[in-house]
Every structure is written in structure tokens, then in C-alpha cells.
Short mmCIF file of C-alpha atoms in Angstrom, two decimals:
data_model
loop_
_atom_site.label_atom_id
_atom_site.label_comp_id
_atom_site.label_asym_id
_atom_site.label_seq_id
_atom_site.Cartn_x
_atom_site.Cartn_y
_atom_site.Cartn_z
CA MET A 1 -25.77 -77.85 26.16
CA GLU A 2 -26.15 -77.07 22.47
CA SER A 3 -23.02 -77.50 20.39
CA ALA A 4 -21.02 -74.30 20.42
CA ARG A 5 -19.16 -75.15 17.21
CA ARG A 6 -21.79 -74.54 14.55
CA TRP A 7 -23.64 -71.25 14.28
CA PRO A 8 -26.59 -70.87 11.92
CA ARG A 9 -25.71 -68.19 9.42
CA GLY A 10 -29.07 -66.53 9.93
CA ALA A 11 -28.40 -66.09 13.66
CA LEU A 12 -25.06 -64.45 13.00
CA LEU A 13 -26.66 -62.28 10.31
CA ALA A 14 -29.36 -61.09 12.75
CA PHE A 15 -26.72 -60.12 15.29
CA GLY A 16 -24.55 -58.54 12.61
CA VAL A 17 -27.38 -56.30 11.39
CA ALA A 18 -28.02 -55.08 14.94
CA ALA A 19 -24.31 -54.45 15.49
CA VAL A 20 -24.00 -52.48 12.24
CA LEU A 21 -27.04 -50.32 13.07
CA ALA A 22 -25.68 -49.63 16.55
CA THR A 23 -22.32 -48.69 15.00
CA VAL A 24 -24.03 -46.24 12.64
CA VAL A 25 -25.80 -44.56 15.56
CA ARG A 26 -22.60 -44.46 17.63
CA LEU A 27 -20.55 -42.88 14.85
CA HIS A 28 -23.34 -40.41 14.08
CA ARG A 29 -23.28 -39.27 17.72
CA ALA A 30 -19.56 -39.67 18.42
CA ASP A 31 -18.96 -35.91 18.60
CA LEU A 32 -21.48 -35.14 21.35
CA PRO A 33 -20.01 -32.79 23.99
CA LEU A 34 -18.33 -34.54 26.89
CA GLU A 35 -20.22 -34.89 30.15
CA ARG A 36 -18.51 -34.91 33.53
CA ASP A 37 -17.75 -38.62 33.96
CA GLU A 38 -16.19 -38.66 30.51
CA GLY A 39 -14.35 -35.48 31.42
CA GLU A 40 -12.81 -37.16 34.45
CA TYR A 41 -11.65 -40.18 32.44
CA ALA A 42 -10.29 -37.94 29.69
CA TYR A 43 -8.45 -35.72 32.18
CA GLY A 44 -7.00 -38.76 33.94
CA ALA A 45 -5.97 -40.24 30.59
CA ARG A 46 -4.06 -37.08 29.74
CA LEU A 47 -2.28 -37.23 33.10
CA ILE A 48 -1.33 -40.83 32.33
CA LEU A 49 0.00 -39.93 28.89
CA ASP A 50 1.97 -37.07 30.46
CA GLY A 51 3.37 -39.40 33.13
CA ALA A 52 1.72 -37.33 35.87
CA PHE A 53 -1.18 -39.51 37.04
CA SER A 54 -1.64 -39.89 40.80
CA TYR A 55 -4.48 -39.76 43.28
CA ASP A 56 -3.14 -36.43 44.48
CA ALA A 57 -3.45 -34.97 40.98
CA LEU A 58 -6.86 -36.59 40.46
CA ARG A 59 -8.80 -37.36 43.62
CA THR A 60 -11.37 -39.92 42.51
CA LEU A 61 -12.88 -42.95 44.20
CA LYS A 62 -12.60 -44.91 40.95
CA LEU A 63 -9.81 -47.28 40.09
CA PRO A 64 -7.91 -46.24 36.94
CA GLY A 65 -9.23 -48.83 34.48
CA VAL A 66 -11.29 -46.45 32.35
CA HIS A 67 -8.61 -43.75 32.54
CA LEU A 68 -6.08 -46.26 31.18
CA THR A 69 -8.53 -47.30 28.46
CA PHE A 70 -9.08 -43.71 27.40
CA ALA A 71 -5.32 -43.18 27.40
CA GLY A 72 -4.87 -46.10 25.02
CA PHE A 73 -7.53 -44.86 22.60
CA PHE A 74 -6.24 -41.27 22.86
CA ALA A 75 -2.77 -42.50 21.94
CA MET A 76 -4.21 -44.16 18.83
CA LEU A 77 -6.94 -41.69 17.77
CA GLY A 78 -6.10 -38.36 19.41
CA GLU A 79 -7.41 -36.70 22.56
CA THR A 80 -10.94 -36.02 21.35
CA PRO A 81 -14.51 -36.86 22.40
CA ARG A 82 -14.75 -39.05 19.29
CA ALA A 83 -11.88 -41.24 20.53
CA ALA A 84 -13.71 -41.72 23.85
CA ARG A 85 -16.90 -42.71 22.04
CA VAL A 86 -15.04 -45.15 19.79
CA ALA A 87 -13.66 -46.78 22.94
CA LEU A 88 -17.20 -46.98 24.30
CA HIS A 89 -18.50 -48.69 21.17
CA VAL A 90 -15.64 -51.17 21.02
CA PHE A 91 -16.39 -52.26 24.58
CA ASP A 92 -20.15 -52.37 23.96
CA LEU A 93 -19.62 -54.57 20.91
CA GLY A 94 -17.32 -56.75 23.00
CA SER A 95 -20.07 -57.12 25.62
CA ALA A 96 -22.59 -58.18 22.99
CA ILE A 97 -20.22 -60.74 21.46
CA ALA A 98 -19.38 -62.12 24.91
CA LEU A 99 -23.11 -62.46 25.70
CA LEU A 100 -23.64 -64.15 22.34
CA CYS A 101 -21.05 -66.78 23.23
CA LEU A 102 -22.09 -67.09 26.88
CA ALA A 103 -25.83 -67.43 26.23
CA ARG A 104 -25.13 -70.22 23.73
CA TYR A 105 -24.24 -72.41 26.70
CA PHE A 106 -27.81 -72.36 28.05
CA VAL A 107 -30.14 -71.24 25.20
CA GLY A 108 -30.30 -71.96 21.48
CA ALA A 109 -28.17 -70.20 18.89
CA TRP A 110 -31.02 -68.03 17.61
CA THR A 111 -32.08 -67.01 21.11
CA ALA A 112 -28.46 -66.18 21.99
CA ALA A 113 -28.16 -64.11 18.81
CA LEU A 114 -31.40 -62.23 19.60
CA ALA A 115 -30.19 -61.59 23.17
CA ALA A 116 -26.89 -60.20 21.89
CA ALA A 117 -28.70 -58.11 19.27
CA SER A 118 -31.00 -56.73 21.98
CA LEU A 119 -28.01 -55.89 24.17
CA VAL A 120 -25.99 -54.07 21.51
CA TRP A 121 -29.02 -51.99 20.58
CA LEU A 122 -30.22 -51.26 24.14
CA GLN A 123 -26.73 -50.06 25.03
CA THR A 124 -27.38 -46.98 22.86
CA SER A 125 -30.64 -46.15 24.66
CA VAL A 126 -31.41 -42.74 26.12
CA VAL A 127 -32.74 -44.53 29.22
CA LEU A 128 -29.16 -45.54 30.11
CA LEU A 129 -27.50 -42.39 28.75
CA GLY A 130 -26.06 -44.94 26.35
CA LEU A 131 -24.38 -42.45 24.00
CA PHE A 132 -21.97 -41.41 26.76
CA ALA A 133 -18.96 -43.37 28.00
CA HIS A 134 -19.59 -44.48 31.57
CA ALA A 135 -17.58 -46.91 33.67
CA GLU A 136 -20.37 -49.51 33.69
CA ASN A 137 -20.05 -50.01 29.93
CA PHE A 138 -16.33 -50.65 30.25
CA ALA A 139 -16.83 -53.04 33.17
CA LEU A 140 -19.59 -55.07 31.52
CA PHE A 141 -17.40 -56.45 28.73
CA PRO A 142 -14.81 -58.09 31.01
CA VAL A 143 -17.61 -59.33 33.32
CA LEU A 144 -19.35 -61.16 30.47
CA LEU A 145 -16.01 -62.27 29.06
CA GLY A 146 -15.09 -63.70 32.46
CA LEU A 147 -18.38 -65.58 32.71
CA TRP A 148 -18.00 -66.98 29.21
CA VAL A 149 -14.36 -68.06 29.67
CA THR A 150 -15.15 -69.69 33.02
CA CYS A 151 -18.05 -71.63 31.46
CA TRP A 152 -15.76 -72.68 28.62
CA ALA A 153 -13.17 -73.86 31.16
CA VAL A 154 -15.69 -76.08 32.91
CA HIS A 155 -17.13 -77.54 29.74
CA THR A 156 -13.69 -78.30 28.29
CA GLY A 157 -12.02 -79.27 31.55
CA ARG A 158 -9.25 -76.71 31.05
CA ALA A 159 -8.19 -75.11 34.32
CA ILE A 160 -6.36 -72.30 32.49
CA GLY A 161 -9.81 -70.90 31.69
CA CYS A 162 -10.42 -70.28 35.38
CA LEU A 163 -7.26 -68.19 35.50
CA ALA A 164 -8.30 -66.23 32.41
CA GLY A 165 -11.82 -65.76 33.75
CA GLY A 166 -10.54 -64.46 37.06
CA LEU A 167 -8.23 -62.03 35.26
CA ALA A 168 -11.20 -60.72 33.28
CA PHE A 169 -13.11 -60.06 36.51
CA GLY A 170 -10.06 -58.31 37.94
CA VAL A 171 -9.98 -56.00 34.92
CA ALA A 172 -13.73 -55.38 35.35
CA THR A 173 -13.11 -54.29 38.93
CA LEU A 174 -10.51 -51.78 37.72
CA MET A 175 -13.23 -50.29 35.53
CA LYS A 176 -15.88 -50.17 38.28
CA GLN A 177 -15.44 -51.62 41.77
CA PRO A 178 -19.02 -53.05 42.07
CA ALA A 179 -18.21 -55.39 39.16
CA ALA A 180 -16.42 -57.52 41.76
CA LEU A 181 -19.88 -58.58 42.99
CA CYS A 182 -20.36 -60.48 39.72
CA ALA A 183 -17.31 -62.71 40.29
CA PRO A 184 -19.05 -65.15 42.69
CA LEU A 185 -21.60 -65.79 39.94
CA ALA A 186 -18.80 -67.22 37.78
CA VAL A 187 -17.75 -69.69 40.49
CA ILE A 188 -21.30 -70.75 41.33
CA GLY A 189 -22.28 -70.95 37.67
CA ALA A 190 -19.20 -72.99 36.83
CA TYR A 191 -19.95 -75.42 39.67
CA LEU A 192 -23.58 -75.86 38.56
CA ALA A 193 -22.53 -76.22 34.92
CA ALA A 194 -20.05 -78.90 35.87
CA ARG A 195 -22.68 -80.86 37.76
CA ARG A 196 -25.19 -80.54 34.92
CA SER A 197 -22.73 -81.60 32.22
CA GLY A 198 -21.12 -84.39 34.25
CA GLN A 199 -17.68 -82.75 34.13
CA PRO A 200 -15.44 -83.23 37.19
CA TRP A 201 -15.34 -80.15 39.41
CA GLN A 202 -12.04 -79.19 40.98
CA TRP A 203 -12.26 -76.82 43.93
CA LEU A 204 -8.57 -76.15 43.42
CA TRP A 205 -9.63 -74.13 40.35
CA VAL A 206 -11.05 -71.48 42.66
CA ALA A 207 -7.63 -70.48 44.00
CA PRO A 208 -6.17 -69.33 40.66
CA PHE A 209 -9.50 -67.68 39.84
CA VAL A 210 -9.41 -65.59 43.03
CA ALA A 211 -5.69 -64.81 42.62
CA ALA A 212 -6.29 -63.65 39.06
CA CYS A 213 -9.20 -61.47 40.21
CA ALA A 214 -6.90 -59.69 42.66
CA LEU A 215 -3.94 -59.33 40.27
CA PRO A 216 -4.98 -56.15 38.38
CA TRP A 217 -5.78 -54.32 41.62
CA ALA A 218 -2.45 -55.43 43.11
CA LEU A 219 -0.57 -54.15 40.05
CA VAL A 220 -2.22 -50.75 40.38
CA ALA A 221 -1.39 -50.68 44.10
CA VAL A 222 2.26 -51.43 43.26
CA TRP A 223 2.19 -48.67 40.62
CA MET A 224 0.86 -46.16 43.14
CA ALA A 225 3.32 -47.27 45.83
CA ALA A 226 6.25 -47.00 43.42
CA SER A 227 5.22 -43.44 42.56
CA GLY A 228 4.88 -42.50 46.24
CA GLY A 229 1.11 -42.03 46.11
CA PHE A 230 -0.20 -45.17 47.80
CA GLU A 231 -1.69 -43.31 50.77
CA SER A 232 -3.81 -41.08 48.52
CA PHE A 233 -4.74 -44.08 46.38
CA TRP A 234 -5.96 -46.04 49.40
CA SER A 235 -7.71 -43.04 50.91
CA SER A 236 -9.64 -42.33 47.69
CA THR A 237 -10.49 -45.80 46.40
CA VAL A 238 -11.05 -47.62 49.69
CA THR A 239 -11.59 -45.28 52.65
CA TYR A 240 -13.65 -42.63 50.89
CA ALA A 241 -15.32 -45.13 48.54
CA ARG A 242 -16.62 -47.02 51.57
CA SER A 243 -18.22 -43.89 53.02
CA TYR A 244 -19.64 -42.93 49.60
CA THR A 245 -21.72 -46.12 49.48
CA THR A 246 -23.58 -45.17 52.70
CA GLU A 247 -24.73 -41.67 51.70
CA THR A 248 -28.15 -42.49 50.24
CA SER A 249 -31.26 -43.04 52.35
CA GLY A 250 -33.77 -45.79 51.63
CA VAL A 251 -36.46 -43.27 50.75
CA ASP A 252 -34.23 -41.55 48.19
CA ALA A 253 -33.22 -44.93 46.77
CA ILE A 254 -36.83 -46.02 46.24
CA ALA A 255 -37.65 -42.69 44.58
CA ALA A 256 -34.64 -42.99 42.25
CA LEU A 257 -35.50 -46.57 41.35
CA GLY A 258 -39.10 -45.62 40.59
CA GLU A 259 -37.94 -42.76 38.38
CA GLN A 260 -35.72 -45.06 36.35
CA LEU A 261 -38.48 -47.64 35.88
CA ARG A 262 -40.80 -44.90 34.61
CA ALA A 263 -38.09 -43.82 32.17
CA VAL A 264 -37.73 -47.37 30.86
CA TRP A 265 -41.47 -47.50 30.25
CA ALA A 266 -41.40 -44.11 28.52
CA TYR A 267 -38.60 -44.95 26.10
CA GLN A 268 -38.53 -48.75 25.78
CA PRO A 269 -42.07 -50.04 26.49
CA ALA A 270 -41.92 -52.73 23.80
CA PHE A 271 -38.71 -54.25 25.15
CA LEU A 272 -40.15 -54.09 28.68
CA LEU A 273 -43.23 -56.03 27.57
CA LEU A 274 -41.05 -58.53 25.72
CA THR A 275 -39.00 -59.00 28.88
CA ALA A 276 -42.19 -59.67 30.84
CA ALA A 277 -43.14 -62.29 28.24
CA GLY A 278 -39.73 -63.88 28.74
CA CYS A 279 -40.28 -64.12 32.49
CA VAL A 280 -43.69 -65.73 31.89
CA GLY A 281 -42.06 -68.18 29.48
CA LEU A 282 -39.43 -69.11 32.05
CA ALA A 283 -42.13 -69.81 34.61
CA ALA A 284 -44.61 -71.59 32.30
CA ARG A 285 -42.54 -73.57 29.79
CA ARG A 286 -41.03 -76.80 31.04
CA GLU A 287 -38.37 -76.86 28.32
CA LEU A 288 -36.94 -73.59 29.68
CA ARG A 289 -36.44 -74.88 33.23
CA PRO A 290 -32.67 -75.40 32.72
CA VAL A 291 -32.40 -71.72 31.77
CA VAL A 292 -33.92 -70.44 35.03
CA LEU A 293 -30.80 -70.68 37.20
CA PRO A 294 -28.40 -69.07 34.68
CA PHE A 295 -30.92 -66.28 34.08
CA LEU A 296 -31.42 -65.67 37.81
CA GLY A 297 -27.65 -65.63 38.24
CA LEU A 298 -27.26 -62.93 35.59
CA LEU A 299 -30.12 -60.95 37.11
CA ILE A 300 -28.97 -61.18 40.73
CA ALA A 301 -25.33 -60.37 39.92
CA GLY A 302 -26.35 -57.41 37.76
CA ALA A 303 -28.82 -56.14 40.37
CA ALA A 304 -26.19 -56.40 43.11
CA ALA A 305 -23.66 -54.39 41.08
CA THR A 306 -26.34 -51.82 40.20
CA SER A 307 -27.51 -51.39 43.78
CA VAL A 308 -24.20 -50.53 45.48
CA GLY A 309 -24.77 -47.26 47.31
CA LEU A 310 -28.48 -47.27 46.31
CA TYR A 311 -27.97 -44.34 43.94
CA PHE A 312 -29.74 -45.96 40.96
CA ARG A 313 -28.47 -43.50 38.37
CA SER A 314 -29.43 -44.22 34.78
CA HIS A 315 -26.15 -45.69 33.60
CA TYR A 316 -25.79 -47.94 36.66
CA PHE A 317 -28.46 -50.20 35.11
CA VAL A 318 -26.03 -51.27 32.38
CA PHE A 319 -25.13 -54.15 34.72
CA VAL A 320 -28.65 -55.63 34.47
CA LEU A 321 -28.84 -55.26 30.69
CA PRO A 322 -27.56 -58.80 29.94
CA ALA A 323 -30.38 -60.34 31.99
CA PHE A 324 -32.84 -57.90 30.43
CA ALA A 325 -31.62 -58.80 26.92
CA VAL A 326 -31.79 -62.55 27.59
CA ALA A 327 -35.32 -62.18 28.98
CA ALA A 328 -36.35 -60.18 25.89
CA ALA A 329 -34.94 -62.88 23.60
CA LEU A 330 -36.71 -65.60 25.59
CA GLY A 331 -39.90 -63.53 25.41
CA ALA A 332 -39.63 -63.36 21.63
CA GLU A 333 -38.91 -67.09 21.44
CA SER A 334 -41.83 -67.88 23.78
CA ILE A 335 -44.26 -65.79 21.75
CA ALA A 336 -43.09 -67.66 18.67
CA ALA A 337 -43.50 -71.04 20.37
CA TRP A 338 -47.02 -70.13 21.44
CA THR A 339 -48.08 -68.96 17.97
CA ALA A 340 -46.31 -71.18 15.42
CA ARG A 341 -45.54 -74.85 14.92
CA SER A 342 -42.69 -75.03 12.43
CA ALA A 343 -39.14 -74.19 13.50
CA ARG A 344 -38.70 -71.80 10.58
CA ALA A 345 -41.86 -69.87 11.46
CA ARG A 346 -40.87 -69.65 15.12
CA THR A 347 -37.46 -68.29 14.17
CA ALA A 348 -39.00 -65.68 11.89
CA ILE A 349 -41.58 -64.58 14.47
CA ALA A 350 -38.98 -64.26 17.26
CA THR A 351 -36.65 -62.24 15.03
CA VAL A 352 -39.44 -59.92 13.90
CA ALA A 353 -40.57 -59.43 17.52
CA VAL A 354 -37.11 -58.25 18.58
CA ALA A 355 -36.77 -56.07 15.48
CA LEU A 356 -40.14 -54.42 16.14
CA CYS A 357 -39.18 -53.68 19.74
CA ALA A 358 -35.96 -52.08 18.53
CA LEU A 359 -37.90 -49.98 16.03
CA VAL A 360 -40.36 -48.81 18.69
CA GLY A 361 -37.47 -47.76 20.93
CA ALA A 362 -35.64 -46.05 18.08
CA TRP A 363 -38.77 -44.13 17.12
CA ARG A 364 -39.33 -42.92 20.68
CA GLU A 365 -35.68 -41.88 20.95
CA ARG A 366 -35.34 -40.62 17.35
CA ASP A 367 -34.70 -37.00 18.28
CA VAL A 368 -31.71 -37.88 20.47
CA LEU A 369 -30.38 -40.69 18.30
CA PHE A 370 -30.75 -39.14 14.86
CA VAL A 371 -32.28 -35.68 14.56
CA ALA A 372 -31.19 -33.02 17.07
CA GLU A 373 -27.90 -31.15 16.91
CA PRO A 374 -25.21 -32.44 19.32
CA ASP A 375 -25.43 -29.46 21.68
CA ALA A 376 -29.23 -29.72 21.72
CA VAL A 377 -29.02 -33.40 22.66
CA VAL A 378 -26.80 -32.69 25.66
CA ARG A 379 -28.90 -29.72 26.80
CA ARG A 380 -32.05 -31.82 26.63
CA LEU A 381 -30.60 -34.74 28.57
CA TYR A 382 -28.60 -32.82 31.16
CA PHE A 383 -30.07 -29.33 31.67
CA PRO A 384 -29.08 -27.24 33.60
CA GLN A 385 -25.60 -28.74 33.64
CA PRO A 386 -23.07 -26.87 31.46
CA PHE A 387 -21.80 -29.70 29.25
CA ALA A 388 -22.93 -28.14 25.97
CA ASP A 389 -21.08 -24.91 26.86
CA SER A 390 -17.95 -26.54 28.28
CA ALA A 391 -15.95 -26.31 25.04
CA ALA A 392 -16.66 -22.56 24.76
CA ILE A 393 -15.79 -22.07 28.44
CA ALA A 394 -12.56 -24.04 27.92
CA ALA A 395 -11.69 -21.88 24.90
CA LEU A 396 -12.11 -18.78 27.07
CA VAL A 397 -9.86 -20.33 29.74
CA GLN A 398 -7.23 -20.88 27.05
CA GLU A 399 -7.44 -17.21 26.06
CA ILE A 400 -6.77 -15.92 29.58
CA SER A 401 -4.08 -18.42 30.60
CA GLY A 402 -0.83 -19.87 29.35
CA LEU A 403 -0.13 -23.48 28.44
CA ASP A 404 1.80 -24.06 31.68
CA ASP A 405 -0.80 -22.31 33.86
CA THR A 406 -3.48 -24.01 35.92
CA VAL A 407 -7.24 -23.53 36.16
CA ALA A 408 -9.38 -23.87 39.28
CA VAL A 409 -12.90 -25.14 38.64
CA LEU A 410 -15.22 -24.68 41.62
CA GLY A 411 -17.76 -27.27 40.58
CA SER A 412 -17.70 -30.86 39.38
CA GLU A 413 -16.73 -30.22 35.78
CA PRO A 414 -13.45 -32.04 34.98
CA GLN A 415 -14.23 -31.81 31.27
CA ILE A 416 -13.32 -28.10 31.41
CA PRO A 417 -9.61 -28.50 32.31
CA PHE A 418 -9.38 -31.36 29.83
CA LEU A 419 -10.88 -29.36 26.98
CA ALA A 420 -8.80 -26.31 27.92
CA ASP A 421 -5.61 -28.41 28.00
CA ARG A 422 -4.78 -27.06 31.44
CA ARG A 423 -3.93 -28.79 34.70
CA SER A 424 -6.40 -28.45 37.53
CA ALA A 425 -5.12 -26.33 40.42
CA THR A 426 -6.55 -28.92 42.84
CA GLY A 427 -6.86 -32.66 42.70
CA PHE A 428 -10.50 -32.28 43.71
CA VAL A 429 -11.99 -32.12 40.22
CA TYR A 430 -15.33 -33.06 41.81
CA MET A 431 -16.89 -30.98 44.57
CA TYR A 432 -19.20 -33.82 45.61
CA PRO A 433 -16.89 -35.37 48.25
CA LEU A 434 -16.52 -31.95 49.84
CA MET A 435 -20.29 -31.62 50.26
CA GLU A 436 -21.06 -35.09 51.55
CA SER A 437 -21.79 -35.95 55.18
CA HIS A 438 -18.64 -37.75 56.18
CA PRO A 439 -15.99 -36.82 58.80
CA ARG A 440 -13.35 -35.81 56.26
CA ALA A 441 -15.45 -33.28 54.32
CA ALA A 442 -14.12 -30.25 56.21
CA GLU A 443 -10.53 -31.51 55.84
CA MET A 444 -11.06 -32.00 52.09
CA GLN A 445 -12.38 -28.46 51.72
CA GLU A 446 -9.39 -26.99 53.54
CA ARG A 447 -7.04 -29.03 51.38
CA ALA A 448 -8.78 -27.90 48.18
CA ILE A 449 -8.58 -24.26 49.28
CA ALA A 450 -4.89 -24.61 50.17
CA GLU A 451 -4.09 -26.27 46.82
CA ILE A 452 -5.86 -23.54 44.86
CA GLU A 453 -4.22 -20.69 46.76
CA ALA A 454 -0.79 -22.31 46.41
CA ALA A 455 -1.20 -22.95 42.68
CA ARG A 456 -2.27 -19.36 41.91
CA PRO A 457 -4.32 -20.45 38.87
CA SER A 458 -4.53 -18.01 35.97
CA ALA A 459 -8.21 -18.83 35.45
CA LEU A 460 -10.99 -19.45 37.95
CA VAL A 461 -14.31 -21.02 36.92
CA TYR A 462 -17.25 -20.99 39.33
CA VAL A 463 -20.22 -23.25 38.51
CA ASN A 464 -23.45 -22.10 40.12
CA VAL A 465 -25.45 -25.23 39.35
CA SER A 466 -26.79 -27.37 42.19
CA ALA A 467 -26.09 -30.64 40.34
CA SER A 468 -22.41 -29.66 40.17
CA TRP A 469 -22.21 -29.53 43.99
CA LEU A 470 -25.06 -31.61 45.47
CA ALA A 471 -24.81 -29.69 48.70
CA ARG A 472 -26.98 -30.91 51.58
CA SER A 473 -28.42 -28.90 54.43
CA ALA A 474 -25.79 -30.45 56.72
CA SER A 475 -22.88 -29.90 54.30
CA VAL A 476 -19.83 -27.96 55.44
CA LYS A 477 -19.94 -24.65 53.53
CA ARG A 478 -16.39 -23.41 54.13
CA ILE A 479 -15.34 -23.46 50.45
CA LEU A 480 -18.50 -21.63 49.37
CA GLU A 481 -17.88 -18.96 52.00
CA TRP A 482 -14.21 -18.64 50.98
CA TYR A 483 -14.77 -18.34 47.22
CA PRO A 484 -16.37 -14.83 46.93
CA THR A 485 -13.65 -13.05 48.91
CA PHE A 486 -10.89 -14.95 47.11
CA ALA A 487 -12.37 -14.17 43.70
CA ARG A 488 -12.81 -10.43 44.42
CA ARG A 489 -9.30 -10.12 45.83
CA GLU A 490 -7.34 -12.08 43.22
CA TYR A 491 -9.44 -12.08 40.03
CA ARG A 492 -11.54 -10.05 37.64
CA LEU A 493 -14.74 -11.34 36.11
CA VAL A 494 -14.41 -11.94 32.35
CA ARG A 495 -17.64 -13.55 31.19
CA VAL A 496 -20.64 -15.44 32.49
CA VAL A 497 -22.72 -18.04 30.69
CA GLU A 498 -26.31 -18.14 31.86
CA LEU A 499 -27.90 -21.57 31.51
CA VAL A 500 -31.36 -20.39 30.54
CA SER A 501 -33.30 -23.46 29.43
CA PRO A 502 -32.91 -26.88 27.79
CA THR A 503 -32.65 -25.05 24.46
CA GLU A 504 -30.68 -21.89 25.27
CA SER A 505 -27.60 -20.46 26.94
CA ARG A 506 -26.88 -16.74 27.13
CA TRP A 507 -23.43 -15.15 27.46
CA HIS A 508 -22.79 -11.90 29.37
CA ASP A 509 -19.68 -9.78 29.66
CA ALA A 510 -18.73 -8.51 33.11
CA ASP A 511 -20.50 -5.15 32.79
CA ALA A 512 -23.74 -6.64 31.49
CA TRP A 513 -23.69 -9.24 34.25
CA MET A 514 -23.28 -6.63 36.95
CA ARG A 515 -26.21 -4.66 35.56
CA LEU A 516 -28.64 -7.56 35.86
CA ALA A 517 -31.35 -6.77 38.37
CA GLU A 518 -31.62 -10.40 39.45
CA ARG A 519 -29.09 -13.20 39.21
CA PRO A 520 -30.35 -16.31 37.39
CA PRO A 521 -30.33 -19.62 39.26
CA ASN A 522 -27.90 -21.43 36.94
CA PHE A 523 -24.72 -19.92 35.53
CA VAL A 524 -20.97 -20.39 35.09
CA ALA A 525 -18.63 -17.45 35.82
CA VAL A 526 -15.11 -17.27 34.35
CA TYR A 527 -12.46 -15.14 36.05
CA ALA A 528 -8.92 -14.13 35.07
CA ARG A 529 -6.18 -13.48 37.62
CA ARG A 530 -5.46 -9.80 38.13
CA ALA A 531 -2.08 -8.55 36.95
CA ALA A 532 0.54 -8.37 39.68
CA ARG A 533 0.97 -4.87 41.08
#
């Protein structure tokens, strides 16, 4: 192991430059419209700040780690998209710093710095929807922190590090449950590190590690039980979450994985080639043999966390980014070793290689990262989903409802009640669970209908976008059959936003909408409750 006490100033400078550039991009794009995952976390954060959070008020399969994080940043910076994006960047920087310190235990200082620089830059990539705050980004920091602290504990012989490392993994699980799959890597890695360094290994260290892993979840369970909502908490985060992970077929999974690999090649070909060079270096260079096991551990743990449920959505691949970044750094270092003799020349070549890869990626993503207007960025990345129009829709909801009124959103758009500063009439802020093929789907639909009818929301928003429902041919359609009659009986149409193309939305008033000869495939309709007679 290389001494972890002395860092070459050039290595820290290289990482610092990458971190500053990533910060500039993040701040430049901090006011992008919220997408739906961010909307859920923001809505949950507001419930927490209002003292009203429960799994009845917000039916989500996710543990409340990101919601609590958003709540903390909202309390400091205000309840805005910018505050959410600042939280994202703080955690991404934390992940890069943790990788910098962790990688130092098995590669040189310059290679660790280049890996961390690669990570902090790749975290902004369009390939991973990196400008938007997803749970994976918030889970990755405590995962890498837990790995680093556990390695430190082994190398220093301090058992307290195992407790701290386990606690970090417990926090990671609160952010995203699949992060728990990375915890065994810490134990295995610590055991191998102890053997390699000659440090005594104490199996008794595993007990506090496991206990600390479970502590954050146990505290949340106690919180939910004390508030009388444990049954809903368990039903959402355990019972339903278990069924959610079995929804995807193998054929769909392979197709999704192939699509993501094509996207990586389209946007980050240089980094992909550098990663391939790193894998060749690991296989061909004898001096890198000690790095193989740590690298495989990072890769396997990240791949396991990414693969839960076999959905392979873009942002799920954040978990494999540390292995990807380490491979890229090793690729740069291998190219340098193959082409130069002096240490100074090798350092310069490796640094330039990583910088060139970052420039290639930035150039290919320049429109999203630097040029296009915020609404245009979101339309391009997410069409036909209504994220770019959500603020205008929320403003309309505010006009037709009072501060103490509720809004019912028939669609998976929790950003709308958050932006409108209104409570949702139903805890089902996502329609996805209602459309999935599990035994409780029909029960969930009946509950959502009952909650909406009981709440008598002042505003009703219907989202006619397939990605907001993900209905299958076998889905129960009760709520879709109920909605038209309910809307005609209780509400009047106010306005409709037609989602025309990745560059355009078109608004219609009620009369103009009714005169259309043919209804467009993607639109959002906003209704106001009729006055009592």
C-alpha cells in the first residue's frame, strides 16, 4: 500500500480542476425544471418539514433518505429546484473525494486522482441523466465512504472504523435499498486487505459492522411505528418493493441494457475506449495484479446494485461509475507506461489522456451542458413527459385552488403538487404501482379512487402520457374507466397543454380543445371543481 499521508500537489490540482469544472456546469444547470423522481423527493421533503410525512401521505417504495436530505437542504436554501441540485452536487463531490481516498489504498496517488477526476466529471453526463438528482447519486457517496472507512479501519487496526463503515452503508440503504448489496464488498475487501498487509483480522469486527448497517433502517422503522404508520411503511418499502423487482422480463432487460450501452458509446466513446485500455492493462501488466481484486470488487458490487429488478434505467448505472472511473484512470496510466519511460512523462501523458476524454464527452454533450435553454434541455431528454411544463401547470393549479385545498394528479407527476404548494389528494403520487401486474394492483386503484373522492380536490390534473402510467395489456384499468365520469360530473375543463414535440408545447383553452377534430397522443388536462349548487 502506498503511503496515504503525502499527496503530490499535482495530483490534488488535477482533481481540483475537474471538481471546479463540474461545479461550474452544475451551477449553470441548477435551475433545470424538476423531473418526477426529484418531484417525489421534494414533495416528501415538504411533508417532512410540515411534520406530515408518512407512507399513507406518500406511497413510495423508497426509504426516506433522499427525502430527508432534500428537507435539510430546503431548510437551508429554500424549497427550490436549485436547492435540490446543490444537494446533488455536494453528494457527487463527496463521492469523488471518497473514491480519491479509497483508490489510494490500491493504486498510486496520481491514478487515484485521475479516477476521482473522471468520476466527478462523468457524474454530470447526459448518459446518466447526471444533471438531475436521483437516489443513486445520494447512495453512492455513503457507499464509497463506507468502503474507505472500512479499509482505513483494517490498515490502522481500529475497530471503531468498522462501526463507522457499517453506519455509512446503512445510510446508503436509506437512500436506495440496492446499495445494501455493496456492504458485503466492504467485509470481503477488509478481510483481503488485512491478509495482504499482515494486519490481524478480527471476525468480531463484523458484528458491529452489521449492527451499524441495520441501525438507520431500524430508526426509520421506529419513527414510522411511533407515528402510527408502520403498516404502510412495511407494505410500501418491503412487500411492494419485493414485487416491484420481479416485474421485468429477461428480454426487456437485455434490450434496456443494450440501449444504455449504445448511449454510452454515443456520448462518451473516449472514456469507453480508455476503460477498455484499463481492462487490458489489468490483464497484461504484472505490476497491476494486486489491483485486480479491488477493481473486480467495485465492479461486481456496482453491477449487482445496478441490476436489481433488471430495469437498467440510465441513472441506475451510477453504481458502476467508480469501477468505470478507476478503469479509465488505469487505462490512461497504462497508455502512459507503454509510451514513455520517465515518471514525469508518464504522469503528463496519463493526465492529458483523461483530460482529452473529458473534452470529447463535453463536446458531444455541449448542447445539454452549456448551450440550450433549461426547458429545451428537459424537453430533449424527456419528451413527451411534461416536466418542462410542470411549473406552468402548477401555477394554473394555484389559480383555481386555495392554499389549504388538495390537487389530484392522475399520472406519475409528483413535481406538480410540490410546485403548486398543494397536498396530493391521494398518497399514490405515482400511478405505476396501480398498473403493474401484482395481486394488490386492483386494491391500490380502489384505494386511490376512494382517497380522491373523499378529499374532494379543488383541482384535477390528468396526464395522458404513456410514460406517466406504463400500463400493460394485463393491467387493471378500473381507475382509467372511473376518471372520465368523475371528471365530467365534478369538474370543468380549464386548460390543456398539448405536448407536441421535443421543441414545442401548445396550450388550449377548453373551447379550443373541444373543437379539435382529433385528440393528440400526449397532453395534460387541468380541471377545476364545479361550484356547489
